[in-house]
Amino acid sequence: MRLLLLLFCFGLSTLSLQAEDGYRLWLRYDPIQNTALGSAYRAQLGQLSIGPDVDTTQATLAASLLELRNGLRGLLGVELTPARISVGTSGAAGGLRWKRVGEDEVAREGYRLRQRDGQLELAASSNVGFLYGTFHLLRLLQTEADLKGLDLLETPAKELRILNHWDNLDGTVERGYAGFSIFNWHTLPDVLDPRYTDYARACASVGINGSVVTNVNANSLIFREDYLEKAAALADVFRPYGVRLYLTARFSAPVELGGLETADPLDPAVIAWWAEKTREIYEHIPDFGGFVVKANSEGQPGPREYGRSHAEGANVLADALAPYGGIVMWRAFVYNSDPEADRAAQAYEEFVPLDGKFRDNVMVQVKNGPIDFQPREPFSPLFGATPETPLLLELQITKEYLGQGTHLVGLAPLFSEVLQADTRQNGPGTTVASTVSGLAGVSNVGTARNWTGHPFGQADWYAFGRLAWDPALGPERIYDEWAAMTYRPESKVRSTITEMLITSREICVNYMTPLGLHHLMATGHHYGPGPWVSDLSRPEWNPAYYHRADSAGIGFDRTVTGSNAVAQYAPEVRAKFADPETCPPEYLLWFHHLPWDFQMDNGNTLWEELCYRYQAGVDGTEWLAIKWAALEGEIDPERHAEVSQYLTIQQREAEWWKNACLAYFQTFAQRPFPDGVTPPPHDVDHYRSLDYPYAPGIRPQW
Amino acid sequence: MRLLLLLFCFGLSTLSLQAEDGYRLWLRYDPIQNTALGSAYRAQLGQLSIGPDVDTTQATLAASLLELRNGLRGLLGVELTPARISVGTSGAAGGLRWKRVGEDEVAREGYRLRQRDGQLELAASSNVGFLYGTFHLLRLLQTEADLKGLDLLETPAKELRILNHWDNLDGTVERGYAGFSIFNWHTLPDVLDPRYTDYARACASVGINGSVVTNVNANSLIFREDYLEKAAALADVFRPYGVRLYLTARFSAPVELGGLETADPLDPAVIAWWAEKTREIYEHIPDFGGFVVKANSEGQPGPREYGRSHAEGANVLADALAPYGGIVMWRAFVYNSDPEADRAAQAYEEFVPLDGKFRDNVMVQVKNGPIDFQPREPFSPLFGATPETPLLLELQITKEYLGQGTHLVGLAPLFSEVLQADTRQNGPGTTVASTVSGLAGVSNVGTARNWTGHPFGQADWYAFGRLAWDPALGPERIYDEWAAMTYRPESKVRSTITEMLITSREICVNYMTPLGLHHLMATGHHYGPGPWVSDLSRPEWNPAYYHRADSAGIGFDRTVTGSNAVAQYAPEVRAKFADPETCPPEYLLWFHHLPWDFQMDNGNTLWEELCYRYQAGVDGTEWLAIKWAALEGEIDPERHAEVSQYLTIQQREAEWWKNACLAYFQTFAQRPFPDGVTPPPHDVDHYRSLDYPYAPGIRPQW
């Protein structure tokens, strides 16, 4: 045994020949360094007794067993010996046991992990429960948890835990900062990139159970026979991992692909076309999940073109899907270009009157805030406001507005903030989490070797899955797990990384859009600051529409003296937001246009506070770099160097944001920079002149 | 020692936990399986004596030492112990020795590897010679060569061995089938992806010493200060590996970037602009290689717009570069849209009259054939026809016209065919290889984990470098090396893979464009067959322009009765090509329009022969699949499965090519399909109706 261990450690040093490229995500399964703990784990996990009704020839159970074997081989150097046991027996003492139970004991998708009579028992009622339980067990080992006295029952809080890929059929990714799409439609269905399997594994490891593989700016071609075969090949790869495939539906597909003259949802030919197309889809993908639809939004076709409502549009698709158990996820992200309207109010105005008019298998998918994935927004007033319409919470994992592919910004605090926000729509404690039926996250993965480009982008994928499974999980706990699994389960490593991730979101808010400011980014690619932009054709595309800075002050008055969008919130919430004295400073300029000398609670004027916040953001990026530098030698040099290089960009761009925004706002405020705030080295014309035509994340232009 | 070996082998099995993803290319350095040979190598290579004047703190020598250490650690489990020795001593007997010699003994870039007094001596006059010699030594080990009696002297046949990347600043790659560009201009100069280093290593391992990192369809922005800093960061990474950085120059840059009113090369302000810009480039990149220019070609700007010649255009850039030792590589790929002209004749017509008018530091870069990288073309008549103008041979490594990213087609036979072609321009033996000063290869690498998408695409990169170093190398030898290094040095593996690669090019010619046919592909993306296309705005963009099929026959008459382009060849070559009786069948329809019943040497009519060739191409893809299937279990399962999947695509698409082309040509030939040829299952309208808007390799369209 001692020799075996020695051999095992030697194996480790050989492994290190292979540079750490990040491909393995948090599922690295490198040998556990803690010898005592390793021995204890080996003692517990050398044998697997497989109970009756657990048929490991079934795909999901086979995948579970494979994962367990690979995990234990990597972590412990153990070659697992599974043994089938019969009814009434319990298998080898001291081992692991898989036990099938009824849904009354453990709900579908859930699992129970507990010590019992010296055995570690994994019990589940569904195959995927064994898979999720296996990943949980491996996570316990990877995070060096104590297995003694283990007794836990896990059930997902939400049934729908879905990734949305804004991936185009030509391989590009809208708002993707990690290369091309991982889905290669050209070589599907023949080439089954092992990455497809590893993608599904990673999703399953955090409980994600659905994937929308096409962009919400949709393409009808996905419904063509040959593309359905490609989609079916992906679905076949995902299925063992409990990941259902969904597609985006372009509302005009009956015209573009079907050759009809209209896509009017009440036209019988259109209804028949969707029914037949849906039948064809299910012929290829028997467990197809359903459609996501972006309709009458940013130029996408929709029912309004035919004088029909969003409900009438959604229902025709819902009726087509209903016989097969599919659902429609209809996005509430709509706004028009009325200069008199407040964009923040429009989704609510459009969808609340439709409450009750949707079919049972329609869900309305609502972005976390009323605008568009800003570094901070108050929660959307739609949450809790449509008692008869199930909602999905849409979060953006890809960081379109939070530094894109190069900034270290942990999103779990943002996700958790909105999930825990109390809408008060049904009394105190009506959190956003409690009002939604599931979570949809706009994915940040691409063909980068490490999936996400910035190594810490992986943490956002991880956090999304964990929070979709259990919205009550604390961001600290999630990041502590991720850091231990992805880097090392050593205390300084995990605590430093956790602290960096937790703090980074507020740092980003400060250097980009403090105090409730929003939508200050440059046009098109959204890369970098552009608060001065005010000449775009649609008023609500201009940053100036949102910050409304003038000589009198700054901010968007959404109270009764302004757009009164605040009235869409429940009375208690409305009252708090509507009064600048009670409005939390982080939402202050979201709801109020205030004079530059407005007195903040801390005694600063608004102008001073704005300056200090921007400065704090910049200082925060320096703090991040110092924290990270202290981990040199504690983790692999490849990923340490990589993150350091990205931190250099983040520091420079944080300064850019601060300098550009303060130089610009000072032209209105006409006040000096307070002590402790480094004045911008250039005037605003310099920042306006900067030009980055090839910033990533948008359709490449010639 | 025995224990060490045991440990080493255990390490190996642990390593295999890491799935084979192809990232390591042919530089895998996995442990040598042949025990006896491993022992012999270990006996020879445990120690390194470093002679005087070999300063391993210099970057290239440090890189050589690092490579040697990593290689020997991986291959042999040896931790190399380098020892510095002084003048007059020879270091430890039985070891390896690095010895600096004069250029009279070993030319710059060259090296000598020989056994001497029990030592293996690597001698070089330049630092990069040690690097190349190190890679050669490691290759000997990887291919399990005998080191006994080793005595070889290697000097590159050509000074310029350059990759051209058709990579755009937005990350896309024109005619790239392996993802985005490996050069991430957005995150440069801060993020130095380890891939940049591994790219340079791979180039150096096959002797490639230059890299043009931007597309020939050029973008002036690359000359902006911030982009020059990015380019300089890449050059810094490449430099230790002997790889010089080059950029493409957009002829209109003085207008677009410089704000001048003209780009007329004789305008003093334009001359001054190029001089100043070049000075600025060398400030950033002291060893900058020079410019590649595509001018007055396919819409690119050039000197002709100002009534100036290509020579006048090239010379202004050459004068700017001359003080720093830089060169201009001016592409001869020009053609206009004159329906009376023969596109195949135009480069010669344009450039031969300019011979002698270029500055000394201008090279004219000529594609291998007169048209555009077709599966087979006769060599360009420009080779050997410009005695006063040095030429570069431009080859396409990316397979725009040979199945793109999914077909297994080894290009070494194509490259070698053109290199060995005898132009007779200066008597017998005036091979193309002998007429050129260097080779430029259009790269096929991208962000795919394995660099090239199709695993066998790596072999083309490898073969290009090896042939640029030594054009006389046989394709079999090159592929044997590649197979042994990339897969396994086991006899069945290397011989099977070599045979597949060698044979595959002719298979591809047969299923796409047999008997000298050319340019039959679909429009735009060039994916799949489109022989029927005849309605494009420019006549010479239409396949019908090239095949000229009609009821009388098929082929392009380039003899005196036609375009007479054949007259551009030297008399002996011209005579052979001009007569259908002596013209090799592989060029028959390139030079002749022949009746369907033309009698081939083998007794078949032309129509029959055409049918048989297409069928042979299809049959060949089946043969490839059978050969590959026989390697199951002999190599890692990951790459075996991957290649098998691609072969499925190739078989299907070979049938598509054959069926589409034969169905189309039969509409003219009006003859039955001969026995043994499977008739197309559909008529030509079916094949015309197929539509693949998102085939890769072109700028994505919305």
mmCIF file with all atom_site columns, N, CA and C in Angstrom, chain A residues 7 10 18 23 170 179-180 186 190-192 219 221 224 449 527 645 649 652 691 694 696 699-702, chain B residues 7 10 18 23 170 179-180 186 190-192 219 221 224 449 645 649 652 691 694 696 699-702:
data_model
loop_
_atom_site.group_PDB
_atom_site.id
_atom_site.type_symbol
_atom_site.label_atom_id
_atom_site.label_alt_id
_atom_site.label_comp_id
_atom_site.label_asym_id
_atom_site.label_entity_id
_atom_site.label_seq_id
_atom_site.pdbx_PDB_ins_code
_atom_site.Cartn_x
_atom_site.Cartn_y
_atom_site.Cartn_z
_atom_site.occupancy
_atom_site.B_iso_or_equiv
_atom_site.pdbx_formal_charge
_atom_site.auth_seq_id
_atom_site.auth_comp_id
_atom_site.auth_asym_id
_atom_site.auth_atom_id
_atom_site.pdbx_PDB_model_num
ATOM 1   N N  . LEU A 1 7   ? 4.029   5.242  -5.668  1.00 0.00 ? 7   LEU A N  1
ATOM 2   C CA . LEU A 1 7   ? 3.853   5.203  -7.119  1.00 0.00 ? 7   LEU A CA 1
ATOM 3   C C  . LEU A 1 7   ? 2.867   6.279  -7.552  1.00 0.00 ? 7   LEU A C  1
ATOM 4   N N  . PHE A 1 10  ? 4.344   9.638  -7.546  1.00 0.00 ? 10  PHE A N  1
ATOM 5   C CA . PHE A 1 10  ? 5.235   9.802  -8.688  1.00 0.00 ? 10  PHE A CA 1
ATOM 6   C C  . PHE A 1 10  ? 4.413   10.088 -9.942  1.00 0.00 ? 10  PHE A C  1
ATOM 7   N N  . GLN A 1 18  ? 2.174   17.804 -18.100 1.00 0.00 ? 18  GLN A N  1
ATOM 8   C CA . GLN A 1 18  ? 1.077   18.353 -18.878 1.00 0.00 ? 18  GLN A CA 1
ATOM 9   C C  . GLN A 1 18  ? 0.731   19.710 -18.258 1.00 0.00 ? 18  GLN A C  1
ATOM 10  N N  . TYR A 1 23  ? -8.859  23.171 -19.179 1.00 0.00 ? 23  TYR A N  1
ATOM 11  C CA . TYR A 1 23  ? -9.937  22.462 -19.871 1.00 0.00 ? 23  TYR A CA 1
ATOM 12  C C  . TYR A 1 23  ? -10.815 21.670 -18.900 1.00 0.00 ? 23  TYR A C  1
ATOM 13  N N  . ASP A 1 170 ? -23.375 30.042 -37.798 1.00 0.00 ? 170 ASP A N  1
ATOM 14  C CA . ASP A 1 170 ? -22.082 30.174 -38.478 1.00 0.00 ? 170 ASP A CA 1
ATOM 15  C C  . ASP A 1 170 ? -20.915 30.050 -37.499 1.00 0.00 ? 170 ASP A C  1
ATOM 16  N N  . GLY A 1 179 ? -14.076 32.864 -27.782 1.00 0.00 ? 179 GLY A N  1
ATOM 17  C CA . GLY A 1 179 ? -13.888 32.167 -29.056 1.00 0.00 ? 179 GLY A CA 1
ATOM 18  C C  . GLY A 1 179 ? -15.197 31.895 -29.773 1.00 0.00 ? 179 GLY A C  1
ATOM 19  N N  . PHE A 1 180 ? -15.145 30.903 -30.658 1.00 0.00 ? 180 PHE A N  1
ATOM 20  C CA . PHE A 1 180 ? -16.328 30.498 -31.410 1.00 0.00 ? 180 PHE A CA 1
ATOM 21  C C  . PHE A 1 180 ? -17.278 29.685 -30.526 1.00 0.00 ? 180 PHE A C  1
ATOM 22  N N  . HIS A 1 186 ? -21.380 22.789 -38.614 1.00 0.00 ? 186 HIS A N  1
ATOM 23  C CA . HIS A 1 186 ? -20.904 22.317 -39.915 1.00 0.00 ? 186 HIS A CA 1
ATOM 24  C C  . HIS A 1 186 ? -20.513 20.842 -39.860 1.00 0.00 ? 186 HIS A C  1
ATOM 25  N N  . ASP A 1 190 ? -21.913 14.303 -37.644 1.00 0.00 ? 190 ASP A N  1
ATOM 26  C CA . ASP A 1 190 ? -20.909 13.237 -37.730 1.00 0.00 ? 190 ASP A CA 1
ATOM 27  C C  . ASP A 1 190 ? -19.846 13.362 -36.652 1.00 0.00 ? 190 ASP A C  1
ATOM 28  N N  . VAL A 1 191 ? -19.278 14.568 -36.544 1.00 0.00 ? 191 VAL A N  1
ATOM 29  C CA . VAL A 1 191 ? -18.190 14.743 -35.586 1.00 0.00 ? 191 VAL A CA 1
ATOM 30  C C  . VAL A 1 191 ? -18.776 15.080 -34.222 1.00 0.00 ? 191 VAL A C  1
ATOM 31  N N  . LEU A 1 192 ? -18.569 14.197 -33.285 1.00 0.00 ? 192 LEU A N  1
ATOM 32  C CA . LEU A 1 192 ? -19.058 14.403 -31.917 1.00 0.00 ? 192 LEU A CA 1
ATOM 33  C C  . LEU A 1 192 ? -17.865 14.788 -31.050 1.00 0.00 ? 192 LEU A C  1
ATOM 34  N N  . ASN A 1 219 ? -32.513 31.891 -36.054 1.00 0.00 ? 219 ASN A N  1
ATOM 35  C CA . ASN A 1 219 ? -32.340 31.584 -37.462 1.00 0.00 ? 219 ASN A CA 1
ATOM 36  C C  . ASN A 1 219 ? -33.256 30.409 -37.815 1.00 0.00 ? 219 ASN A C  1
ATOM 37  N N  . LEU A 1 221 ? -33.220 28.419 -40.123 1.00 0.00 ? 221 LEU A N  1
ATOM 38  C CA . LEU A 1 221 ? -32.552 27.262 -40.718 1.00 0.00 ? 221 LEU A CA 1
ATOM 39  C C  . LEU A 1 221 ? -32.416 26.103 -39.732 1.00 0.00 ? 221 LEU A C  1
ATOM 40  N N  . ARG A 1 224 ? -34.553 23.207 -40.417 1.00 0.00 ? 224 ARG A N  1
ATOM 41  C CA . ARG A 1 224 ? -34.434 22.414 -41.639 1.00 0.00 ? 224 ARG A CA 1
ATOM 42  C C  . ARG A 1 224 ? -33.997 21.004 -41.259 1.00 0.00 ? 224 ARG A C  1
ATOM 43  N N  . ARG A 1 449 ? -9.586  27.086 -24.893 1.00 0.00 ? 449 ARG A N  1
ATOM 44  C CA . ARG A 1 449 ? -9.153  25.826 -24.282 1.00 0.00 ? 449 ARG A CA 1
ATOM 45  C C  . ARG A 1 449 ? -9.723  25.679 -22.884 1.00 0.00 ? 449 ARG A C  1
ATOM 46  N N  . TYR A 1 527 ? -18.047 47.775 -25.427 1.00 0.00 ? 527 TYR A N  1
ATOM 47  C CA . TYR A 1 527 ? -16.738 47.667 -24.784 1.00 0.00 ? 527 TYR A CA 1
ATOM 48  C C  . TYR A 1 527 ? -16.280 49.060 -24.343 1.00 0.00 ? 527 TYR A C  1
ATOM 49  N N  . GLN A 1 645 ? -2.086  38.386 -15.986 1.00 0.00 ? 645 GLN A N  1
ATOM 50  C CA . GLN A 1 645 ? -2.114  39.168 -17.226 1.00 0.00 ? 645 GLN A CA 1
ATOM 51  C C  . GLN A 1 645 ? -3.479  39.821 -17.427 1.00 0.00 ? 645 GLN A C  1
ATOM 52  N N  . ILE A 1 649 ? -4.968  44.071 -17.532 1.00 0.00 ? 649 ILE A N  1
ATOM 53  C CA . ILE A 1 649 ? -5.975  44.702 -18.392 1.00 0.00 ? 649 ILE A CA 1
ATOM 54  C C  . ILE A 1 649 ? -7.062  45.338 -17.537 1.00 0.00 ? 649 ILE A C  1
ATOM 55  N N  . ARG A 1 652 ? -6.030  48.604 -15.999 1.00 0.00 ? 652 ARG A N  1
ATOM 56  C CA . ARG A 1 652 ? -5.968  49.693 -16.964 1.00 0.00 ? 652 ARG A CA 1
ATOM 57  C C  . ARG A 1 652 ? -7.369  50.129 -17.390 1.00 0.00 ? 652 ARG A C  1
ATOM 58  N N  . ASP A 1 691 ? -11.138 54.399 -30.171 1.00 0.00 ? 691 ASP A N  1
ATOM 59  C CA . ASP A 1 691 ? -11.906 53.690 -31.187 1.00 0.00 ? 691 ASP A CA 1
ATOM 60  C C  . ASP A 1 691 ? -11.424 52.241 -31.206 1.00 0.00 ? 691 ASP A C  1
ATOM 61  N N  . TYR A 1 694 ? -12.698 46.435 -33.370 1.00 0.00 ? 694 TYR A N  1
ATOM 62  C CA . TYR A 1 694 ? -12.732 44.962 -33.359 1.00 0.00 ? 694 TYR A CA 1
ATOM 63  C C  . TYR A 1 694 ? -12.889 44.384 -31.970 1.00 0.00 ? 694 TYR A C  1
ATOM 64  N N  . PRO A 1 696 ? -14.485 42.321 -29.234 1.00 0.00 ? 696 PRO A N  1
ATOM 65  C CA . PRO A 1 696 ? -15.217 41.074 -29.509 1.00 0.00 ? 696 PRO A CA 1
ATOM 66  C C  . PRO A 1 696 ? -16.660 41.093 -29.016 1.00 0.00 ? 696 PRO A C  1
ATOM 67  N N  . ARG A 1 699 ? -21.125 40.505 -34.026 1.00 0.00 ? 699 ARG A N  1
ATOM 68  C CA . ARG A 1 699 ? -20.909 39.976 -35.354 1.00 0.00 ? 699 ARG A CA 1
ATOM 69  C C  . ARG A 1 699 ? -19.719 40.690 -35.998 1.00 0.00 ? 699 ARG A C  1
ATOM 70  N N  . PRO A 1 700 ? -18.696 39.941 -36.403 1.00 0.00 ? 700 PRO A N  1
ATOM 71  C CA . PRO A 1 700 ? -17.555 40.603 -37.031 1.00 0.00 ? 700 PRO A CA 1
ATOM 72  C C  . PRO A 1 700 ? -17.982 41.404 -38.256 1.00 0.00 ? 700 PRO A C  1
ATOM 73  N N  . GLN A 1 701 ? -17.380 42.561 -38.400 1.00 0.00 ? 701 GLN A N  1
ATOM 74  C CA . GLN A 1 701 ? -17.682 43.431 -39.542 1.00 0.00 ? 701 GLN A CA 1
ATOM 75  C C  . GLN A 1 701 ? -16.495 43.421 -40.489 1.00 0.00 ? 701 GLN A C  1
ATOM 76  N N  . TRP A 1 702 ? -16.760 43.522 -41.747 1.00 0.00 ? 702 TRP A N  1
ATOM 77  C CA . TRP A 1 702 ? -15.644 43.590 -42.698 1.00 0.00 ? 702 TRP A CA 1
ATOM 78  C C  . TRP A 1 702 ? -14.939 44.917 -42.587 1.00 0.00 ? 702 TRP A C  1
ATOM 79  N N  . LEU B 1 7   ? 8.442   2.917  -11.917 1.00 0.00 ? 7   LEU B N  1
ATOM 80  C CA . LEU B 1 7   ? 7.768   4.151  -11.530 1.00 0.00 ? 7   LEU B CA 1
ATOM 81  C C  . LEU B 1 7   ? 7.380   4.935  -12.755 1.00 0.00 ? 7   LEU B C  1
ATOM 82  N N  . PHE B 1 10  ? 4.450   3.509  -14.438 1.00 0.00 ? 10  PHE B N  1
ATOM 83  C CA . PHE B 1 10  ? 3.232   3.813  -13.699 1.00 0.00 ? 10  PHE B CA 1
ATOM 84  C C  . PHE B 1 10  ? 2.786   5.245  -13.993 1.00 0.00 ? 10  PHE B C  1
ATOM 85  N N  . GLN B 1 18  ? -5.407  11.764 -18.680 1.00 0.00 ? 18  GLN B N  1
ATOM 86  C CA . GLN B 1 18  ? -5.581  12.963 -19.486 1.00 0.00 ? 18  GLN B CA 1
ATOM 87  C C  . GLN B 1 18  ? -5.890  12.500 -20.910 1.00 0.00 ? 18  GLN B C  1
ATOM 88  N N  . TYR B 1 23  ? -3.426  18.676 -28.675 1.00 0.00 ? 23  TYR B N  1
ATOM 89  C CA . TYR B 1 23  ? -2.787  19.990 -28.533 1.00 0.00 ? 23  TYR B CA 1
ATOM 90  C C  . TYR B 1 23  ? -1.277  19.908 -28.721 1.00 0.00 ? 23  TYR B C  1
ATOM 91  N N  . ASP B 1 170 ? -10.328 41.019 -36.256 1.00 0.00 ? 170 ASP B N  1
ATOM 92  C CA . ASP B 1 170 ? -11.489 40.709 -35.423 1.00 0.00 ? 170 ASP B CA 1
ATOM 93  C C  . ASP B 1 170 ? -11.503 39.247 -34.974 1.00 0.00 ? 170 ASP B C  1
ATOM 94  N N  . GLY B 1 179 ? -11.494 27.113 -36.331 1.00 0.00 ? 179 GLY B N  1
ATOM 95  C CA . GLY B 1 179 ? -11.879 28.071 -35.298 1.00 0.00 ? 179 GLY B CA 1
ATOM 96  C C  . GLY B 1 179 ? -11.409 29.478 -35.602 1.00 0.00 ? 179 GLY B C  1
ATOM 97  N N  . PHE B 1 180 ? -11.323 30.266 -34.540 1.00 0.00 ? 180 PHE B N  1
ATOM 98  C CA . PHE B 1 180 ? -10.850 31.647 -34.651 1.00 0.00 ? 180 PHE B CA 1
ATOM 99  C C  . PHE B 1 180 ? -9.340  31.670 -34.858 1.00 0.00 ? 180 PHE B C  1
ATOM 100 N N  . HIS B 1 186 ? -7.341  41.447 -29.345 1.00 0.00 ? 186 HIS B N  1
ATOM 101 C CA . HIS B 1 186 ? -8.034  42.209 -28.314 1.00 0.00 ? 186 HIS B CA 1
ATOM 102 C C  . HIS B 1 186 ? -7.289  42.136 -26.972 1.00 0.00 ? 186 HIS B C  1
ATOM 103 N N  . ASP B 1 190 ? -1.202  42.296 -23.441 1.00 0.00 ? 190 ASP B N  1
ATOM 104 C CA . ASP B 1 190 ? -1.112  41.886 -22.036 1.00 0.00 ? 190 ASP B CA 1
ATOM 105 C C  . ASP B 1 190 ? -1.159  40.374 -21.868 1.00 0.00 ? 190 ASP B C  1
ATOM 106 N N  . VAL B 1 191 ? -2.160  39.763 -22.516 1.00 0.00 ? 191 VAL B N  1
ATOM 107 C CA . VAL B 1 191 ? -2.313  38.323 -22.336 1.00 0.00 ? 191 VAL B CA 1
ATOM 108 C C  . VAL B 1 191 ? -1.436  37.604 -23.355 1.00 0.00 ? 191 VAL B C  1
ATOM 109 N N  . LEU B 1 192 ? -0.481  36.884 -22.861 1.00 0.00 ? 192 LEU B N  1
ATOM 110 C CA . LEU B 1 192 ? 0.422   36.116 -23.725 1.00 0.00 ? 192 LEU B CA 1
ATOM 111 C C  . LEU B 1 192 ? 0.031   34.652 -23.622 1.00 0.00 ? 192 LEU B C  1
ATOM 112 N N  . ASN B 1 219 ? -5.618  45.141 -43.377 1.00 0.00 ? 219 ASN B N  1
ATOM 113 C CA . ASN B 1 219 ? -6.309  46.159 -42.602 1.00 0.00 ? 219 ASN B CA 1
ATOM 114 C C  . ASN B 1 219 ? -5.278  47.167 -42.107 1.00 0.00 ? 219 ASN B C  1
ATOM 115 N N  . LEU B 1 221 ? -5.342  49.222 -39.852 1.00 0.00 ? 221 LEU B N  1
ATOM 116 C CA . LEU B 1 221 ? -5.311  49.423 -38.401 1.00 0.00 ? 221 LEU B CA 1
ATOM 117 C C  . LEU B 1 221 ? -4.101  48.757 -37.747 1.00 0.00 ? 221 LEU B C  1
ATOM 118 N N  . ARG B 1 224 ? -1.514  51.032 -36.515 1.00 0.00 ? 224 ARG B N  1
ATOM 119 C CA . ARG B 1 224 ? -1.769  52.009 -35.460 1.00 0.00 ? 224 ARG B CA 1
ATOM 120 C C  . ARG B 1 224 ? -0.913  51.657 -34.252 1.00 0.00 ? 224 ARG B C  1
ATOM 121 N N  . ARG B 1 449 ? -8.696  22.933 -30.300 1.00 0.00 ? 449 ARG B N  1
ATOM 122 C CA . ARG B 1 449 ? -7.801  22.371 -29.278 1.00 0.00 ? 449 ARG B CA 1
ATOM 123 C C  . ARG B 1 449 ? -6.606  21.694 -29.924 1.00 0.00 ? 449 ARG B C  1
ATOM 124 N N  . GLN B 1 645 ? -14.811 9.747  -37.494 1.00 0.00 ? 645 GLN B N  1
ATOM 125 C CA . GLN B 1 645 ? -15.981 10.599 -37.716 1.00 0.00 ? 645 GLN B CA 1
ATOM 126 C C  . GLN B 1 645 ? -15.771 11.503 -38.928 1.00 0.00 ? 645 GLN B C  1
ATOM 127 N N  . ILE B 1 649 ? -17.712 11.913 -42.971 1.00 0.00 ? 649 ILE B N  1
ATOM 128 C CA . ILE B 1 649 ? -18.046 13.113 -43.745 1.00 0.00 ? 649 ILE B CA 1
ATOM 129 C C  . ILE B 1 649 ? -17.389 13.046 -45.122 1.00 0.00 ? 649 ILE B C  1
ATOM 130 N N  . ARG B 1 652 ? -19.133 10.733 -47.520 1.00 0.00 ? 652 ARG B N  1
ATOM 131 C CA . ARG B 1 652 ? -20.400 11.275 -48.006 1.00 0.00 ? 652 ARG B CA 1
ATOM 132 C C  . ARG B 1 652 ? -20.157 12.416 -48.998 1.00 0.00 ? 652 ARG B C  1
ATOM 133 N N  . ASP B 1 691 ? -27.966 23.928 -50.390 1.00 0.00 ? 691 ASP B N  1
ATOM 134 C CA . ASP B 1 691 ? -27.676 25.289 -49.950 1.00 0.00 ? 691 ASP B CA 1
ATOM 135 C C  . ASP B 1 691 ? -27.041 25.213 -48.557 1.00 0.00 ? 691 ASP B C  1
ATOM 136 N N  . TYR B 1 694 ? -23.907 28.524 -44.165 1.00 0.00 ? 694 TYR B N  1
ATOM 137 C CA . TYR B 1 694 ? -22.965 28.743 -43.069 1.00 0.00 ? 694 TYR B CA 1
ATOM 138 C C  . TYR B 1 694 ? -21.730 27.848 -43.141 1.00 0.00 ? 694 TYR B C  1
ATOM 139 N N  . PRO B 1 696 ? -18.034 27.063 -43.341 1.00 0.00 ? 696 PRO B N  1
ATOM 140 C CA . PRO B 1 696 ? -17.024 27.917 -42.707 1.00 0.00 ? 696 PRO B CA 1
ATOM 141 C C  . PRO B 1 696 ? -15.987 28.445 -43.691 1.00 0.00 ? 696 PRO B C  1
ATOM 142 N N  . ARG B 1 699 ? -16.009 35.170 -44.167 1.00 0.00 ? 699 ARG B N  1
ATOM 143 C CA . ARG B 1 699 ? -16.543 36.129 -43.220 1.00 0.00 ? 699 ARG B CA 1
ATOM 144 C C  . ARG B 1 699 ? -17.993 35.779 -42.909 1.00 0.00 ? 699 ARG B C  1
ATOM 145 N N  . PRO B 1 700 ? -18.304 35.548 -41.625 1.00 0.00 ? 700 PRO B N  1
ATOM 146 C CA . PRO B 1 700 ? -19.700 35.223 -41.308 1.00 0.00 ? 700 PRO B CA 1
ATOM 147 C C  . PRO B 1 700 ? -20.654 36.324 -41.762 1.00 0.00 ? 700 PRO B C  1
ATOM 148 N N  . GLN B 1 701 ? -21.789 35.933 -42.274 1.00 0.00 ? 701 GLN B N  1
ATOM 149 C CA . GLN B 1 701 ? -22.810 36.867 -42.744 1.00 0.00 ? 701 GLN B CA 1
ATOM 150 C C  . GLN B 1 701 ? -23.966 36.851 -41.757 1.00 0.00 ? 701 GLN B C  1
ATOM 151 N N  . TRP B 1 702 ? -24.578 37.989 -41.578 1.00 0.00 ? 702 TRP B N  1
ATOM 152 C CA . TRP B 1 702 ? -25.751 38.004 -40.689 1.00 0.00 ? 702 TRP B CA 1
ATOM 153 C C  . TRP B 1 702 ? -26.902 37.283 -41.351 1.00 0.00 ? 702 TRP B C  1
#
